[in-house]
Coordinates of C-alpha atoms in Angstrom, one line a residue:
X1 CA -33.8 -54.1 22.9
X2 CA -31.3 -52.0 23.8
X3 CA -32.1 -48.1 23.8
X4 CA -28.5 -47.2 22.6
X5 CA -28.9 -48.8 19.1
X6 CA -26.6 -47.4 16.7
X7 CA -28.6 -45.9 13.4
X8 CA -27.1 -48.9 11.0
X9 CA -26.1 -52.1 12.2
X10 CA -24.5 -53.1 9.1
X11 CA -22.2 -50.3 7.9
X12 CA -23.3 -46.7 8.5
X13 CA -20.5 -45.2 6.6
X14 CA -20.7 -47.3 3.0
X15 CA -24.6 -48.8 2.5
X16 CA -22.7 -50.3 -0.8
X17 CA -20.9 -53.0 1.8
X18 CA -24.3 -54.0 2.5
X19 CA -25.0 -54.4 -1.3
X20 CA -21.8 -56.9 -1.6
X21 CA -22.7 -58.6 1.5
X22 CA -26.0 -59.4 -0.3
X23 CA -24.9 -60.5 -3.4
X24 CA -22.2 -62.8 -1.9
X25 CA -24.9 -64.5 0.0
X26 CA -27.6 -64.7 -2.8
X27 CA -24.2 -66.2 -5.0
X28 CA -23.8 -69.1 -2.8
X29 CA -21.1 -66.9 -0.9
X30 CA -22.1 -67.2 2.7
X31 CA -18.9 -67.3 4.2
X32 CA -17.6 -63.9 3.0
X33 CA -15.4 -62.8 5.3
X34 CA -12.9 -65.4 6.2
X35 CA -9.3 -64.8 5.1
X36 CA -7.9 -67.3 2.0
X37 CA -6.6 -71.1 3.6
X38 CA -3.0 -69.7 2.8
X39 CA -3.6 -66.4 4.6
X40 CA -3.1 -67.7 8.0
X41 CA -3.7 -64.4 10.2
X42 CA -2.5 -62.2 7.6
X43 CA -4.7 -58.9 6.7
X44 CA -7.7 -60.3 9.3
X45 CA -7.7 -56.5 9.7
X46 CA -8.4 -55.2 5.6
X47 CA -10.8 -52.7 5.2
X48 CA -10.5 -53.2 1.5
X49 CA -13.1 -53.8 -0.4
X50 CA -13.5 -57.4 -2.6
X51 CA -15.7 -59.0 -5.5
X52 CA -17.8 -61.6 -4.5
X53 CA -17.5 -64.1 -7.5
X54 CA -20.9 -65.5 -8.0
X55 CA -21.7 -69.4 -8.3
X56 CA -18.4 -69.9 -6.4
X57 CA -19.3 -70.8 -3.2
X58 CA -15.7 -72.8 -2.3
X59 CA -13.7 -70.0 -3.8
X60 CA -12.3 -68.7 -0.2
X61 CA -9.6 -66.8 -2.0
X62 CA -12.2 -64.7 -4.0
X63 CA -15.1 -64.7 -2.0
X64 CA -13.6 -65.0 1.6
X65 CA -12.1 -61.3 2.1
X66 CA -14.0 -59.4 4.7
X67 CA -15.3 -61.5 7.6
X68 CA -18.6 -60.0 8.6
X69 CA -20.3 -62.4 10.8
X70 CA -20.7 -62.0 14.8
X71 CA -20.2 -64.9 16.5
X72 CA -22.1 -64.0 20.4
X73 CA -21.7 -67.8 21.7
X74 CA -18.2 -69.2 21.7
X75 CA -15.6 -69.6 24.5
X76 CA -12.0 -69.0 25.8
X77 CA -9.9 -71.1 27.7
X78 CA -7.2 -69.1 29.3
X79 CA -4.5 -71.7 30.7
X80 CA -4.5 -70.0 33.8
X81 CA -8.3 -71.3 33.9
X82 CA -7.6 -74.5 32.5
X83 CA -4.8 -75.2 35.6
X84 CA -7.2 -74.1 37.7
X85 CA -9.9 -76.4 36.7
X86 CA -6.9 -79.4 36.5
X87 CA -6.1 -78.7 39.7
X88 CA -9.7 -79.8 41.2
X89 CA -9.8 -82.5 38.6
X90 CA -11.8 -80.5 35.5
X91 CA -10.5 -82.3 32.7
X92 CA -14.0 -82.9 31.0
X93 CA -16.7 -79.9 30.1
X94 CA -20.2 -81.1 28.5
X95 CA -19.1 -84.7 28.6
X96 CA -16.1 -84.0 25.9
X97 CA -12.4 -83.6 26.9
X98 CA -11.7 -79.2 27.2
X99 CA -10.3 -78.3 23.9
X100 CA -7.5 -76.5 23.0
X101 CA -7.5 -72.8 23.2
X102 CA -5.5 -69.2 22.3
X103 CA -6.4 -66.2 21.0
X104 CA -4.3 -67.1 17.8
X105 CA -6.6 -70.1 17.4
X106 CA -9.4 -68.7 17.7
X107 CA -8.3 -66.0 15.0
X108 CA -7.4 -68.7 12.7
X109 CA -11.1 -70.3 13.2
X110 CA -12.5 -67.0 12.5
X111 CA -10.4 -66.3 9.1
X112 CA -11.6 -69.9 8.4
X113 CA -15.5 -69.2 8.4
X114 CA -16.1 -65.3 7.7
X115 CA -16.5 -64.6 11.4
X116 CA -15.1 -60.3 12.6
X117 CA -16.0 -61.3 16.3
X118 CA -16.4 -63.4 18.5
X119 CA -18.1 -62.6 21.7
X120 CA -16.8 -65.2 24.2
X121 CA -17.4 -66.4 27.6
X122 CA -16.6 -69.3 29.7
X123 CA -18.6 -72.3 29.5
X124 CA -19.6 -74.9 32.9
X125 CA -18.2 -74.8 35.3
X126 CA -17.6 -71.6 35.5
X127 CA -15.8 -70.7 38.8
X128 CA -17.7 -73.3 40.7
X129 CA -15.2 -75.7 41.2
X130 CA -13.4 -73.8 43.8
X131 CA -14.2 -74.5 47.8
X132 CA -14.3 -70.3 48.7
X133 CA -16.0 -67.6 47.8
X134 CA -12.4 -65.9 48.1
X135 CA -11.0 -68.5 45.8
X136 CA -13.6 -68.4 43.2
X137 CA -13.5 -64.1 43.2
X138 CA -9.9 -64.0 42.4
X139 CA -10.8 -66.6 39.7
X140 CA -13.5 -64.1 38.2
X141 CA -11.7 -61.5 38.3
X142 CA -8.4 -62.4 36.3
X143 CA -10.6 -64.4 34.2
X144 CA -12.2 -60.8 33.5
X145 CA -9.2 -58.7 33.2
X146 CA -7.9 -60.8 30.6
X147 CA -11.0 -60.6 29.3
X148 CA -11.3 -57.0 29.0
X149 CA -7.2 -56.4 28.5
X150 CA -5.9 -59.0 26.4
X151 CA -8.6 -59.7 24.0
X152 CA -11.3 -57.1 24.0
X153 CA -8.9 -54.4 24.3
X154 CA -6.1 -55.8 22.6
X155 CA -3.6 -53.3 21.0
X156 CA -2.4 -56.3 18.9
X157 CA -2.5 -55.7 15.2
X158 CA -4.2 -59.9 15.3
X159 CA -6.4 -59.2 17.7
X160 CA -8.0 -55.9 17.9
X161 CA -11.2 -56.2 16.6
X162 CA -11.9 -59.7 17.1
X163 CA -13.2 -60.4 20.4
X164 CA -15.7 -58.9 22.7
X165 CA -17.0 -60.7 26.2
X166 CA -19.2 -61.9 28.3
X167 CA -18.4 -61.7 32.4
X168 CA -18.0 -64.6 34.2
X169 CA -19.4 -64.8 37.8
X170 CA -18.0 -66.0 40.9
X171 CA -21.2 -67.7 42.0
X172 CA -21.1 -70.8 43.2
X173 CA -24.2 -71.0 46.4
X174 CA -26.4 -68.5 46.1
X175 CA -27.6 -68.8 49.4
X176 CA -23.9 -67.6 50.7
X177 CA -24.3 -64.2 51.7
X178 CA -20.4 -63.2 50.4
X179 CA -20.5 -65.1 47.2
X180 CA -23.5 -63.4 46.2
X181 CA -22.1 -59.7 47.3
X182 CA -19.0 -60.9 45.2
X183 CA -21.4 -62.0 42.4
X184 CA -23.2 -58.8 42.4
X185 CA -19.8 -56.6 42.7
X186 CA -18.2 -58.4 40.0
X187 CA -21.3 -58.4 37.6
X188 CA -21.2 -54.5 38.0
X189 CA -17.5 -54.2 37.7
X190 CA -17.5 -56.1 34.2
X191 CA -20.0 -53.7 33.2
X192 CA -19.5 -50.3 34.2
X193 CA -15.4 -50.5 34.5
X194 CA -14.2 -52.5 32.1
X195 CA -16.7 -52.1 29.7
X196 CA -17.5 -56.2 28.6
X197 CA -20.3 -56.5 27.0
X198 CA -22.7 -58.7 28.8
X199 CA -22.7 -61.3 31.7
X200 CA -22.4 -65.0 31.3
X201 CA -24.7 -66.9 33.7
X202 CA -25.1 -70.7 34.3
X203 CA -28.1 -72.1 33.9
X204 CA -28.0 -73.7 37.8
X205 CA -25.6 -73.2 40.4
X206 CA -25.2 -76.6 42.4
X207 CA -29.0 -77.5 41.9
X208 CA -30.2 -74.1 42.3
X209 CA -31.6 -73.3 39.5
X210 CA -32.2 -69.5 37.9
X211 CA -35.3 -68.6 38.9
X212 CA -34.9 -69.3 42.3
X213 CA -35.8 -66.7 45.3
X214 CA -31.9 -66.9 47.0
X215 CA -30.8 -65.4 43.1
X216 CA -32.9 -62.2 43.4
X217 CA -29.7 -60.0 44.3
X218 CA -28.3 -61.1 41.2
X219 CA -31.5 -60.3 39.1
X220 CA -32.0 -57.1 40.5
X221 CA -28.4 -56.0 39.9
X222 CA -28.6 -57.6 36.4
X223 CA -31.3 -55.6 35.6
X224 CA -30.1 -52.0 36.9
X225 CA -27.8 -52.9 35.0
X226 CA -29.8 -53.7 31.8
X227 CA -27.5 -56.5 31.0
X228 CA -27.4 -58.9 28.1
X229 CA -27.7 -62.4 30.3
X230 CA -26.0 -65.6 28.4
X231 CA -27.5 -68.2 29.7
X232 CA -25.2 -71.6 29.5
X233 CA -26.2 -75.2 30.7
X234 CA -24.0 -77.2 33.0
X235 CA -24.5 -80.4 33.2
X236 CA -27.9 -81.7 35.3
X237 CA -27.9 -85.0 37.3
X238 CA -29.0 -88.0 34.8
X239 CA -29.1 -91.9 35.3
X240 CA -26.5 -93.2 35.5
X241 CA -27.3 -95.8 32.8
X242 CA -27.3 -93.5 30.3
X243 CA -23.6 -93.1 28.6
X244 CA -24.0 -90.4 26.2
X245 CA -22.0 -87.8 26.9
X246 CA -24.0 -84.3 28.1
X247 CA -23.9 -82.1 25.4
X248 CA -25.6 -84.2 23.3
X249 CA -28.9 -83.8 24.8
X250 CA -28.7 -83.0 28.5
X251 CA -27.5 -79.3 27.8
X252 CA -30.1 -78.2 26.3
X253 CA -32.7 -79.4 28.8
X254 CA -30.6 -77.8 31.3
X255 CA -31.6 -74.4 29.6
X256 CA -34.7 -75.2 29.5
X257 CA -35.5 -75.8 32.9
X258 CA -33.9 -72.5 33.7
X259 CA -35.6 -70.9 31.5
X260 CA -39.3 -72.0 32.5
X261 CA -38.1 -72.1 36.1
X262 CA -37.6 -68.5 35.1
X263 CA -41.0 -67.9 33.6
X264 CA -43.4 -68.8 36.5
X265 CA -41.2 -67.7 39.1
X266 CA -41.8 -63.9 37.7
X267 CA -38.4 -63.2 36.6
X268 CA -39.0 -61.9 33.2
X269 CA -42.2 -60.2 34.5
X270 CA -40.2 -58.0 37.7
X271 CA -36.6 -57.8 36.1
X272 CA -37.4 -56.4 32.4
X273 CA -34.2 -54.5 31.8
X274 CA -32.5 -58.4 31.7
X275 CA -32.1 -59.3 27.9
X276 CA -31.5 -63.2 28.5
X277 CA -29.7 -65.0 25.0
X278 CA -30.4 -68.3 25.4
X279 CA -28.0 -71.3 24.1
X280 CA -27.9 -73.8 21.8
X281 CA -31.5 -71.8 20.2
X282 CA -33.0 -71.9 24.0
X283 CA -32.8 -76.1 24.2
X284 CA -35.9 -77.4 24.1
X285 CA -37.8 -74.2 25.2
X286 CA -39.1 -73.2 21.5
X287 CA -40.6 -76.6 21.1
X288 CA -42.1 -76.8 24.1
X289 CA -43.7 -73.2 24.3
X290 CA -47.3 -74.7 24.4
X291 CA -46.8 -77.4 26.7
X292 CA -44.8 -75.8 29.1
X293 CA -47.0 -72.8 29.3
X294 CA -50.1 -75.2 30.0
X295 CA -50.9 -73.3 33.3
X296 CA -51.7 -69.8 31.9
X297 CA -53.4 -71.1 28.8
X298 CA -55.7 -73.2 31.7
X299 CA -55.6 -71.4 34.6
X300 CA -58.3 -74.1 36.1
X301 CA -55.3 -76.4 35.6
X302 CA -53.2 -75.0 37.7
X303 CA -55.8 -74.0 40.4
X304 CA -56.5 -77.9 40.4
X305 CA -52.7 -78.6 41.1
X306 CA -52.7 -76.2 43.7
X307 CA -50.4 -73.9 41.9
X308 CA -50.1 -70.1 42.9
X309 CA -52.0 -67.5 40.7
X310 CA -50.7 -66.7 37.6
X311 CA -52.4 -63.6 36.3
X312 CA -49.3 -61.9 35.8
X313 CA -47.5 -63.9 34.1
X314 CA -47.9 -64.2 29.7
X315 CA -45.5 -67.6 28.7
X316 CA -45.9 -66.9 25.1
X317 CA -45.2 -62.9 25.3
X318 CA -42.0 -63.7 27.5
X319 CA -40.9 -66.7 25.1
X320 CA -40.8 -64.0 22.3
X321 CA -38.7 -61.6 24.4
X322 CA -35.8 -63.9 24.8
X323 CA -32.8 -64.1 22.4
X324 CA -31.7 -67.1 20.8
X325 CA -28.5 -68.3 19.9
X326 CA -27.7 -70.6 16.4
X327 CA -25.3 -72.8 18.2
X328 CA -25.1 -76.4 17.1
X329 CA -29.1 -75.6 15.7
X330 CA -29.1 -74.0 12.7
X331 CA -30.9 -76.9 10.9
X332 CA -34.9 -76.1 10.3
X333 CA -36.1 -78.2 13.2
X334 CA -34.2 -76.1 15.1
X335 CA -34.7 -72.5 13.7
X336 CA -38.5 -73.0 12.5
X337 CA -39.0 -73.6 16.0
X338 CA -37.1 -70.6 17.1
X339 CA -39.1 -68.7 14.9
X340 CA -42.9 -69.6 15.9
X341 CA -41.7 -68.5 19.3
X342 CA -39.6 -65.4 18.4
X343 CA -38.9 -62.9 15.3
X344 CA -36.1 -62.8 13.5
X345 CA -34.1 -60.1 15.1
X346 CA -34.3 -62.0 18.5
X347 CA -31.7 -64.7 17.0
X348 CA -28.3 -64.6 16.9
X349 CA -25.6 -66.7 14.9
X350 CA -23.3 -68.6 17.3
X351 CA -20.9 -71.8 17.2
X352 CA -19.9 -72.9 20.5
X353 CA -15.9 -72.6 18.9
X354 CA -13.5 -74.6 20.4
X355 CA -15.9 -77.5 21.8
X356 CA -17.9 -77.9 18.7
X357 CA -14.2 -77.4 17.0
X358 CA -15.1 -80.9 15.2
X359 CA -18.0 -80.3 13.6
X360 CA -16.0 -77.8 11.7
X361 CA -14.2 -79.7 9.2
X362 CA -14.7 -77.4 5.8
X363 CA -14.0 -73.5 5.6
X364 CA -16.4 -71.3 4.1
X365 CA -20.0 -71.5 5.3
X366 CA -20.3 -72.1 8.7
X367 CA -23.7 -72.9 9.3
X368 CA -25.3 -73.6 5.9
X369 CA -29.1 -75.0 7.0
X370 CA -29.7 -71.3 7.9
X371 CA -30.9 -70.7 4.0
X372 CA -33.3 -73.0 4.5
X373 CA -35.2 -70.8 7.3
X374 CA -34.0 -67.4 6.4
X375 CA -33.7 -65.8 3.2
X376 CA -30.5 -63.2 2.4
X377 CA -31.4 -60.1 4.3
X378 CA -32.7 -62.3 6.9
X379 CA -29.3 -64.2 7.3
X380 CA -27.5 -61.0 7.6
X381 CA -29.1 -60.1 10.4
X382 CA -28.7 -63.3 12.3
X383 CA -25.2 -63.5 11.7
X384 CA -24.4 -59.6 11.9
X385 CA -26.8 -57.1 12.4
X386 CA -29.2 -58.3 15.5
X387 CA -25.6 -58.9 17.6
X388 CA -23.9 -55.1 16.5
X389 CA -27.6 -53.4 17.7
X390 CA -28.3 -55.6 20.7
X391 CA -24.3 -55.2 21.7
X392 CA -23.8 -51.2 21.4
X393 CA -20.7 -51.5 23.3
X394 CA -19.3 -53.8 20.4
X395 CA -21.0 -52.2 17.7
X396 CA -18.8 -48.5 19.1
X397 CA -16.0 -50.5 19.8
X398 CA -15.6 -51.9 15.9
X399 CA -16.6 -48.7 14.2
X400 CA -13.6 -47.1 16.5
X401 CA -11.3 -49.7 14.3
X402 CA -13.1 -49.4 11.2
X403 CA -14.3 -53.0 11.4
X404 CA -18.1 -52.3 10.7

């Protein structure tokens, strides 16, 4: 948790916003916040306060005023980056062609579904298409201006207030001694200059996979930094016999490997300042805590397989210090799960807007299964208050435009 949490994380000025917020929720109103279907882009920027009308839960023009939620797992697709990745033949991302993208867009999706912010990144593969380590840093670093300029500072009456960012890196072979002094200068400069609010990190980088010694560098700057790290899959070798497009399953074994890779190689244990928010509600990890902490439950079991010593290392107690994101899981399989690993304030409401773009076919709610594993004040802390005290940066950044 991070030691600069502001003193309310919902609205420290007027504890009567809270109040509504509540009784939209309890009313059926979950998707307060999004602007009316006819509203377009129009008054996304309101401080006014409206009247939830309860037991009208597909009433967007009464109960869909203030948008309140935080979306921290969603992405941009600047067409500078989508040329880039046309030029090396990226036309594909997870399996499923790269959606359309602007920051208008992504505006309208927000009005749609009662979503303030969205906190977005850029999903596989990253810079790591590119041959250089040159190539790939000039990448990084207009992704990250725009980033910072266009959308998280944007002076634009549409767009100030709804976007905050996650860095992306450009690391492609960790075991190249100038892409990782690129990585390590770019991770800081996203940080300390211009201000983003975490680092996005893929979950391997050409079959090296977090966790591994050649990415120490990177965790040691990560953690001086005391970083929020978004860890996204890419997509994993597979047979080739199977036709199902990644995203569908593969992803989210792809986090898990990183993250257990992650576990026994120490990472959590010597790089503590690291927050890591998992995707897609960690993969697989929450259901396979037990299992895949097998060899510090029975250390003889490990000894047997030859396996170095493990004293140091507590799988369940690091499980519970990792974030979680709702993304494409807010059913109870997924959440329940989530929650007999973690508490609640260690999960975090996501969509993984534009690529899950077809999934969303009805305004209002956005993720309506999370009533069935979290009650109201419970919900409003997934999808608002854990992201403004685990993001400080954010949280100062929308009080400035009296957006909180």
């Amino acid at each position: 948790m991070s030691n600069n949490t502001p003193k309310s994380t919902l609205n420290p000025d007027n504890e009567s916003r809270r109040e509504w917020l509540k009784t939209g929720l309890k009313a059926g109103a979950v998707s307060i916040g999004a602007a009316s279907l006819g509203m377009g882009l129009s008054g996304c920027g309101s401080d006014a306060q409206a009247t939830p009308v309860a037991g009208r839960v597909n009433d967007t023009a009464a109960n869909l005023a203030n948008p309140f939620r935080i979306d921290v797992h969603c992405h941009h697709i600047p067409d500078f980056y989508r040329a880039s990745l046309a030029s090396e033949g990226v036309l594909t991302a997870g399996g499923i062609p790269i959606p359309p993208w602007t920051p208008e867009l992504a505006v309208g999706f927000m009005n749609l579904y009662g979503i303030q912010t969205q906190v977005v990144s850029i999903s596989e593969p990253g810079c790591t298409h590119l041959k250089t380590p040159a190539e790939r840093l000039a990448l990084a670093q207009q992704i990250n201006d725009y980033t910072a300029s266009d959308l998280i500072n944007s002076q634009n009456p549409l767009l100030k207030g709804r976007f905050g960012g996650f860095g992306v890196l450009p690391l492609a072979n960790p075991q190249d001694p100038v892409d990782m002094a690129n990585t390590i200068a770019e991770a800081r400069r996203c940080m300390v200059e211009l201000g983003m609010d975490g680092i996005g990190v893929l979950s391997n980088y050409n079959g090296i996979y977090l966790g591994d010694p050649s990415l120490t560098p990177l965790m040691a700057e990560l953690n001086r930094l005391g970083a929020m790290a978004f860890l996204h899959p890419v997509t994993p070798v597979k047979p080739d016999n199977i036709k199902l497009p990644t995203f569908l399953f593969e992803f989210t074994f792809d986090t898990t490997r990183a993250a257990i890779n992650m576990l026994y190689m120490g990472v959590y244990r010597l790089f503590p300042n690291i927050r890591w928010l998992l995707a897609h509600a960690g993969g697989t990890l929450p259901f396979l805590a037990y299992r895949s902490s097998l060899f510090t439950v029975s250390p003889a079991l490990a000894q047997n397989l030859n396996f170095p010593e493990l004293e140091n290392i507590n799988a369940f107690g690091s499980y519970s210090q990792l974030y979680y994101d709702t993304a494409l899981s807010p059913a109870p399989s997924a959440m329940k799960s989530v929650r007999e690993v973690t508490s609640t304030e260690h999960i975090l409401f996501a969509t993984d807007w534009p690529f899950s773009a077809p999934v969303f076919v009805v305004p209002g709610d956005p993720a309506p299964q999370l009533s069935e594993s979290f009650n109201t004040e419970e919900r409003l802390a997934v999808e608002r208050g854990n992201a403004l005290r685990e993001f400080p940066t954010l949280a100062r950044r929308l009080t400035s435009t009296s957006r909180v």
